[in-house]
Coordinates of N, CA and C and ligand atoms in Angstrom, one line a residue:
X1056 N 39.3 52.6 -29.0 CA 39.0 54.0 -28.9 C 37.6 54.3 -28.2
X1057 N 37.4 55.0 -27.7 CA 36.5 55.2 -26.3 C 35.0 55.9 -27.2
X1058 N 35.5 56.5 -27.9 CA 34.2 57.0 -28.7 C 33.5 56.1 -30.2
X1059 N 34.4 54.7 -30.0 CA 33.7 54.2 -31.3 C 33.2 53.0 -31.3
X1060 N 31.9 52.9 -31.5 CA 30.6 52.0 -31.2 C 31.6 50.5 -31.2
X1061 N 32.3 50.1 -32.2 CA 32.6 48.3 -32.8 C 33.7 48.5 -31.5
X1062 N 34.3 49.7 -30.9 CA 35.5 49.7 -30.2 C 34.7 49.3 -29.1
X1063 N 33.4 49.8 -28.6 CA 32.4 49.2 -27.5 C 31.6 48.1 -27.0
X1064 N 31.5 47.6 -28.8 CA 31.2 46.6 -29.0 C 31.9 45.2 -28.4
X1065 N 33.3 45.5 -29.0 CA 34.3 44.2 -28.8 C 34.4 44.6 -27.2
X1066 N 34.5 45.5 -26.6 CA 35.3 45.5 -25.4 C 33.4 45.4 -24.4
X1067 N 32.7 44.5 -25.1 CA 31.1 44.0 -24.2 C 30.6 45.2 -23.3
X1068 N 31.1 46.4 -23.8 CA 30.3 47.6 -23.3 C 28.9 48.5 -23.7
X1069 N 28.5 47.5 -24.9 CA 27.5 47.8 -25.6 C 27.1 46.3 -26.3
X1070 N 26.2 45.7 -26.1 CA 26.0 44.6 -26.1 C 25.8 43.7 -28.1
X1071 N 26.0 43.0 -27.8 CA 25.9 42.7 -29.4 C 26.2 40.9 -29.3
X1072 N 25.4 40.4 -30.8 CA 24.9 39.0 -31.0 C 26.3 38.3 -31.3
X1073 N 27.0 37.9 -30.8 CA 28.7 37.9 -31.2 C 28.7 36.1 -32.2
X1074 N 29.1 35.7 -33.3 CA 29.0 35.0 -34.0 C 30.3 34.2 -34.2
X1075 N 31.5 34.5 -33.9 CA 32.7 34.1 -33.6 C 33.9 35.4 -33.1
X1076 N 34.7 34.7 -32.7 CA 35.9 35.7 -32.1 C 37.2 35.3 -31.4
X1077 N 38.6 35.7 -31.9 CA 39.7 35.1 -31.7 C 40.4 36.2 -31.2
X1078 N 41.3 36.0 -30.6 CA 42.6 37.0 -30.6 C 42.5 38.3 -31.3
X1079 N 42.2 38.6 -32.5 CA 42.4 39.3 -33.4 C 40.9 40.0 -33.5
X1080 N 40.1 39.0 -34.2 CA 38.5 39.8 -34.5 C 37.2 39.9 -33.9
X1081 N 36.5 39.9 -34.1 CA 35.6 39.9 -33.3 C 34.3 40.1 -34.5
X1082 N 33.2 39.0 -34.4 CA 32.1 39.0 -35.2 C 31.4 38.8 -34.7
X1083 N 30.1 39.8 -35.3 CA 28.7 39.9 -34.5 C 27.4 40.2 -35.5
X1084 N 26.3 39.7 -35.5 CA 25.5 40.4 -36.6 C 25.1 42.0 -35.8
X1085 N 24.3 42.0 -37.6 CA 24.5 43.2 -37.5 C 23.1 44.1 -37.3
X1086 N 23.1 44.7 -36.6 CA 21.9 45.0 -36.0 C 20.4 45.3 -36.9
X1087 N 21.3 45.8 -38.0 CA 20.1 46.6 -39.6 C 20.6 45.5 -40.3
X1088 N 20.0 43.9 -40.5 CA 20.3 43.0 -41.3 C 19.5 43.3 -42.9
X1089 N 20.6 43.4 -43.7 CA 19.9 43.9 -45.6 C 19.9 42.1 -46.1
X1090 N 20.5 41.6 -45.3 CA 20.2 39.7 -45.7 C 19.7 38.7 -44.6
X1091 N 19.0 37.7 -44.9 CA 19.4 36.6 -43.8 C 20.2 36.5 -42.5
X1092 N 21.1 36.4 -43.5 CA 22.5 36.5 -42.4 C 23.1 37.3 -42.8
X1093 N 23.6 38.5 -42.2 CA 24.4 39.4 -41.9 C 25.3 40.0 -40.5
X1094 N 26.6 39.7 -41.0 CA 27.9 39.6 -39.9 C 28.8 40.4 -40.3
X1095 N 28.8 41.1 -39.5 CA 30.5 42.0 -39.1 C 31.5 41.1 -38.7
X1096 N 32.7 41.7 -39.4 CA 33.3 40.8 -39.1 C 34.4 41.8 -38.6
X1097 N 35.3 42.2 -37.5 CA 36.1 43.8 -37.3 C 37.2 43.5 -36.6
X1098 N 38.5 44.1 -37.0 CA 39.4 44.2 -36.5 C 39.4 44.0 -35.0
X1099 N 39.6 44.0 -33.7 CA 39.9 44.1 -32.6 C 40.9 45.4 -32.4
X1100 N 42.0 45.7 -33.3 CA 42.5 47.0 -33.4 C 41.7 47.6 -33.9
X1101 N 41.3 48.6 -33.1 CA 40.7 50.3 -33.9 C 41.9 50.4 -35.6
X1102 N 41.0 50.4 -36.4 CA 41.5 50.8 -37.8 C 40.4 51.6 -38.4
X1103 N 40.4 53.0 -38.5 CA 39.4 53.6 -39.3 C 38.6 53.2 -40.5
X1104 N 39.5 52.5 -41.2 CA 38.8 52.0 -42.8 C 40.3 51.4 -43.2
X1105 N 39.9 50.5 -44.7 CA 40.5 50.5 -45.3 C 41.9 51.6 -45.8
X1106 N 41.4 52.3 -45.7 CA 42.5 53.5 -45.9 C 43.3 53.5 -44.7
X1107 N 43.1 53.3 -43.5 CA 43.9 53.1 -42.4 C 44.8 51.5 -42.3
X1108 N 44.7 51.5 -43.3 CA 45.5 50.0 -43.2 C 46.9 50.1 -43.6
X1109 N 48.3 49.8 -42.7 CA 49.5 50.1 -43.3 C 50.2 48.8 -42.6
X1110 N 51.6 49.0 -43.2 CA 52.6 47.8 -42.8 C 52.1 47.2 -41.3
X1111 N 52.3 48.2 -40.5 CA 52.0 48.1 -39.0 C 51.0 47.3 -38.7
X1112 N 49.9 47.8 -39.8 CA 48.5 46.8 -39.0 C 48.1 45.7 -40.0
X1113 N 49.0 45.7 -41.1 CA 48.6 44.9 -42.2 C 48.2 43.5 -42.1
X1114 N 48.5 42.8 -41.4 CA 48.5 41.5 -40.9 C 47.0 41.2 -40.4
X1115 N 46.3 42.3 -39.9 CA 44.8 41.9 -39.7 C 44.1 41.5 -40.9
X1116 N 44.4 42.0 -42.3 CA 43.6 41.7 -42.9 C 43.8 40.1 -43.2
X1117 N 44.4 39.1 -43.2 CA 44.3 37.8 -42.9 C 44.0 37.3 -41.9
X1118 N 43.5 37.9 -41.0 CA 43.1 37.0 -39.7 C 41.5 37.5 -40.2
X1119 N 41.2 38.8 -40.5 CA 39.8 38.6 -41.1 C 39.4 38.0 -42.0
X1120 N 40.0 37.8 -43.1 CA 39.5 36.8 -44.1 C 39.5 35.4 -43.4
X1121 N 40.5 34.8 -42.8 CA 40.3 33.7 -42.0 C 39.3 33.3 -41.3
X1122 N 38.7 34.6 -40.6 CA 37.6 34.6 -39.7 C 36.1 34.6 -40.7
X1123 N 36.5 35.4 -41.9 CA 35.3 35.1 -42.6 C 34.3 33.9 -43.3
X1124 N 36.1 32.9 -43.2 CA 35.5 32.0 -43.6 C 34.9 30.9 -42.6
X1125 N 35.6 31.3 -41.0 CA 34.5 30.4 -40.1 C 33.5 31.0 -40.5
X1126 N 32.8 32.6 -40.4 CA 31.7 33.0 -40.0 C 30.6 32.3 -41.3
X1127 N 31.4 32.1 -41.9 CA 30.5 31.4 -43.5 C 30.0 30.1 -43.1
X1128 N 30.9 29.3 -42.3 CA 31.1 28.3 -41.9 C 30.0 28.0 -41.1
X1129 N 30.2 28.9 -39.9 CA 29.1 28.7 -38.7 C 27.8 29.0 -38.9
X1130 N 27.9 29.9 -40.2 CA 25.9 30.5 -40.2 C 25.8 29.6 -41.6
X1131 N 26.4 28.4 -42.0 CA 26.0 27.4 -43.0 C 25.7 28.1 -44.2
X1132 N 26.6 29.2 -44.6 CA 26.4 29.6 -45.9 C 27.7 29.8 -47.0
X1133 N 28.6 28.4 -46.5 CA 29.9 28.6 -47.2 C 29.8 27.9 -48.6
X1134 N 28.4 26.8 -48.5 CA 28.8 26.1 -49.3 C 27.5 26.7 -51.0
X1135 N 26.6 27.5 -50.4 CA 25.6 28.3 -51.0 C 26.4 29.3 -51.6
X1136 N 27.3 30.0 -50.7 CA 27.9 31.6 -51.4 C 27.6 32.7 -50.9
X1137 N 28.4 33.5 -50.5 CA 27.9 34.8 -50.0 C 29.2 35.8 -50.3
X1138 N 28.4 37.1 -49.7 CA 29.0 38.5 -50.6 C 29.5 39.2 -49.1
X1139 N 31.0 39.4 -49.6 CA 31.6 40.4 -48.7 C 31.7 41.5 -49.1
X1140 N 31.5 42.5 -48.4 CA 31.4 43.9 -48.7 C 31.9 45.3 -47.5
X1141 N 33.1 45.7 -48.2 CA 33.6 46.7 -47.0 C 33.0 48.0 -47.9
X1142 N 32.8 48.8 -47.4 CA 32.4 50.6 -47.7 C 33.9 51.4 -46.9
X1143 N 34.3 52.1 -47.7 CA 35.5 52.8 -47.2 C 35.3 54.3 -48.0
X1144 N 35.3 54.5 -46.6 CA 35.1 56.3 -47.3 C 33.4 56.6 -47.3
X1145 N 33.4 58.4 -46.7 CA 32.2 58.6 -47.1 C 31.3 58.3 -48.1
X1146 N 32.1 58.7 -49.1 CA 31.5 58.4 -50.9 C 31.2 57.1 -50.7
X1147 N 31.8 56.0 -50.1 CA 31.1 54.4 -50.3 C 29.8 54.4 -49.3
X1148 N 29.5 55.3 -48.6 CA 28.6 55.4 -47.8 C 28.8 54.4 -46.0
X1149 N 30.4 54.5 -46.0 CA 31.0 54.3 -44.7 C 29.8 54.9 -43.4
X1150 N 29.7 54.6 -42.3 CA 29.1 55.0 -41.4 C 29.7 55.1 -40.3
X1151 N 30.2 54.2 -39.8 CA 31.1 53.5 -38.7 C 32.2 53.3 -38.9
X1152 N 33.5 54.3 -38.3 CA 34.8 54.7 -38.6 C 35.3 53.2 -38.1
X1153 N 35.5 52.3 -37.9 CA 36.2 51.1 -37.8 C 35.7 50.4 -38.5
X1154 N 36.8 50.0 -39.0 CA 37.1 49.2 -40.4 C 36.2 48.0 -40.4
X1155 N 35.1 47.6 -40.8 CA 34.2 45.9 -40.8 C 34.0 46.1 -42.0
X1156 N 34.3 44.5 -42.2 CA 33.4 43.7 -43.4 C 31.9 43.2 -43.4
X1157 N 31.6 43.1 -44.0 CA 30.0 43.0 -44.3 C 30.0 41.8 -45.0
X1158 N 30.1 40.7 -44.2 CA 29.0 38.9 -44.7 C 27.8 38.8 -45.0
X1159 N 27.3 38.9 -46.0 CA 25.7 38.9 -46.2 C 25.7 37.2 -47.1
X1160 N 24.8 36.7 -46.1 CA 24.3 35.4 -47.2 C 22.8 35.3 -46.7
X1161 N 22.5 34.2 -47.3 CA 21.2 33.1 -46.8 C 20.5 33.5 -47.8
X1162 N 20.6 34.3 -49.3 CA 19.5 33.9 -49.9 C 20.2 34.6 -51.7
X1163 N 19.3 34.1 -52.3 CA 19.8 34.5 -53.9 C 20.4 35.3 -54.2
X1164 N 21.3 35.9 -54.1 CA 21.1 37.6 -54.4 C 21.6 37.6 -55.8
X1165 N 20.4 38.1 -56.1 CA 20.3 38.2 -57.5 C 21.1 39.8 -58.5
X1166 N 20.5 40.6 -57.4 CA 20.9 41.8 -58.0 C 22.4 41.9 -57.6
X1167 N 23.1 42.1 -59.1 CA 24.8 42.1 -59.3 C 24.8 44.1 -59.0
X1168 N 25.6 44.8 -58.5 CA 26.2 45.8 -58.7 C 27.8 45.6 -59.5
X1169 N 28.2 44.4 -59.4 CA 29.2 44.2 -60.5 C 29.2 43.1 -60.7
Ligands
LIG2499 P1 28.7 50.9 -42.9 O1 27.5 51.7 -43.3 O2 29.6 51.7 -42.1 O3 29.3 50.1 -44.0 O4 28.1 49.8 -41.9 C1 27.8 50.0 -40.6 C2 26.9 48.9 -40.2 O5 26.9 48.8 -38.7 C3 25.5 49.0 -40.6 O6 25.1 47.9 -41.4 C4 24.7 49.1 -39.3 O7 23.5 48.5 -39.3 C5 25.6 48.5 -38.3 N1 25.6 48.9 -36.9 C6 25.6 50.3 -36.5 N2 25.5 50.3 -35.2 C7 25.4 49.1 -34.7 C8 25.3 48.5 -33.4 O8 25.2 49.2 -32.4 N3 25.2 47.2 -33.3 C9 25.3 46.3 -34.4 N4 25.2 45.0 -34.2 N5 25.4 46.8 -35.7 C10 25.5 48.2 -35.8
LIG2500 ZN1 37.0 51.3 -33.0

């Protein structure tokens, strides 16, 4: 989609730190890091959110978790632990209408929201 930043992102029209990338996803950190390490990890199909997820496109969500676990892999925080985190929907405080996961590791996180 022509107006949406991760859609500019993957297609190297707006430049970004790319962390791994297959067929399918495309991972990059993230520009406003709240951890250590922090990585997007996004569809290569434009998918608005979670909520945009149906039969048709269902199959990405395994190629992202797949990809999560390189990206855990490659920034050495698979074996420490780390927190994925999607926001879907305004109310979650969504910002960026294409659907990414949020990999945050590299350090204690102590504070539980659940
Ligand atoms: P959301 O708030 O939608 O869950 O997450 C959007 C994330 O995208 C934020 O953490 C923000 O820092 C990141 N972000 C927004 N614009 C850019 C960009 O142009 N480049 C990169 N690398 N990250 C971005
Ligand atoms: Zn997009």
């Amino acid at each position: 989609m022509k107006d949406c930043i991760f859609c500019r992102i993957i297609n190297q029209e707006i430049p970004s730190t790319k962390v791994y990338e297959n067929e399918y996803v495309y991972a990059f950190k993230d520009i406003n890091p709240a951890a250590p390490v922090h990585v997007l990890v996004v569809p290569k199909l434009h998918i608005e959110s979670l909520e945009g997820l149906n039969e048709d496109n269902l199959e990405n969500v395994v190629h992202i978790h797949r990809a999560i676990k390189k990206v855990a892999e490659i920034c050495k925080i698979n074996k420490e632990g780390y927190r994925v985190i999607v926001n879907c929907g305004e109310g979650a405080g969504q910002t960026v209408w294409h659907l990414h996961y949020h990999v945050l590791g590299g350090t204690k996180m102590d504070e539980k929201i659940l």
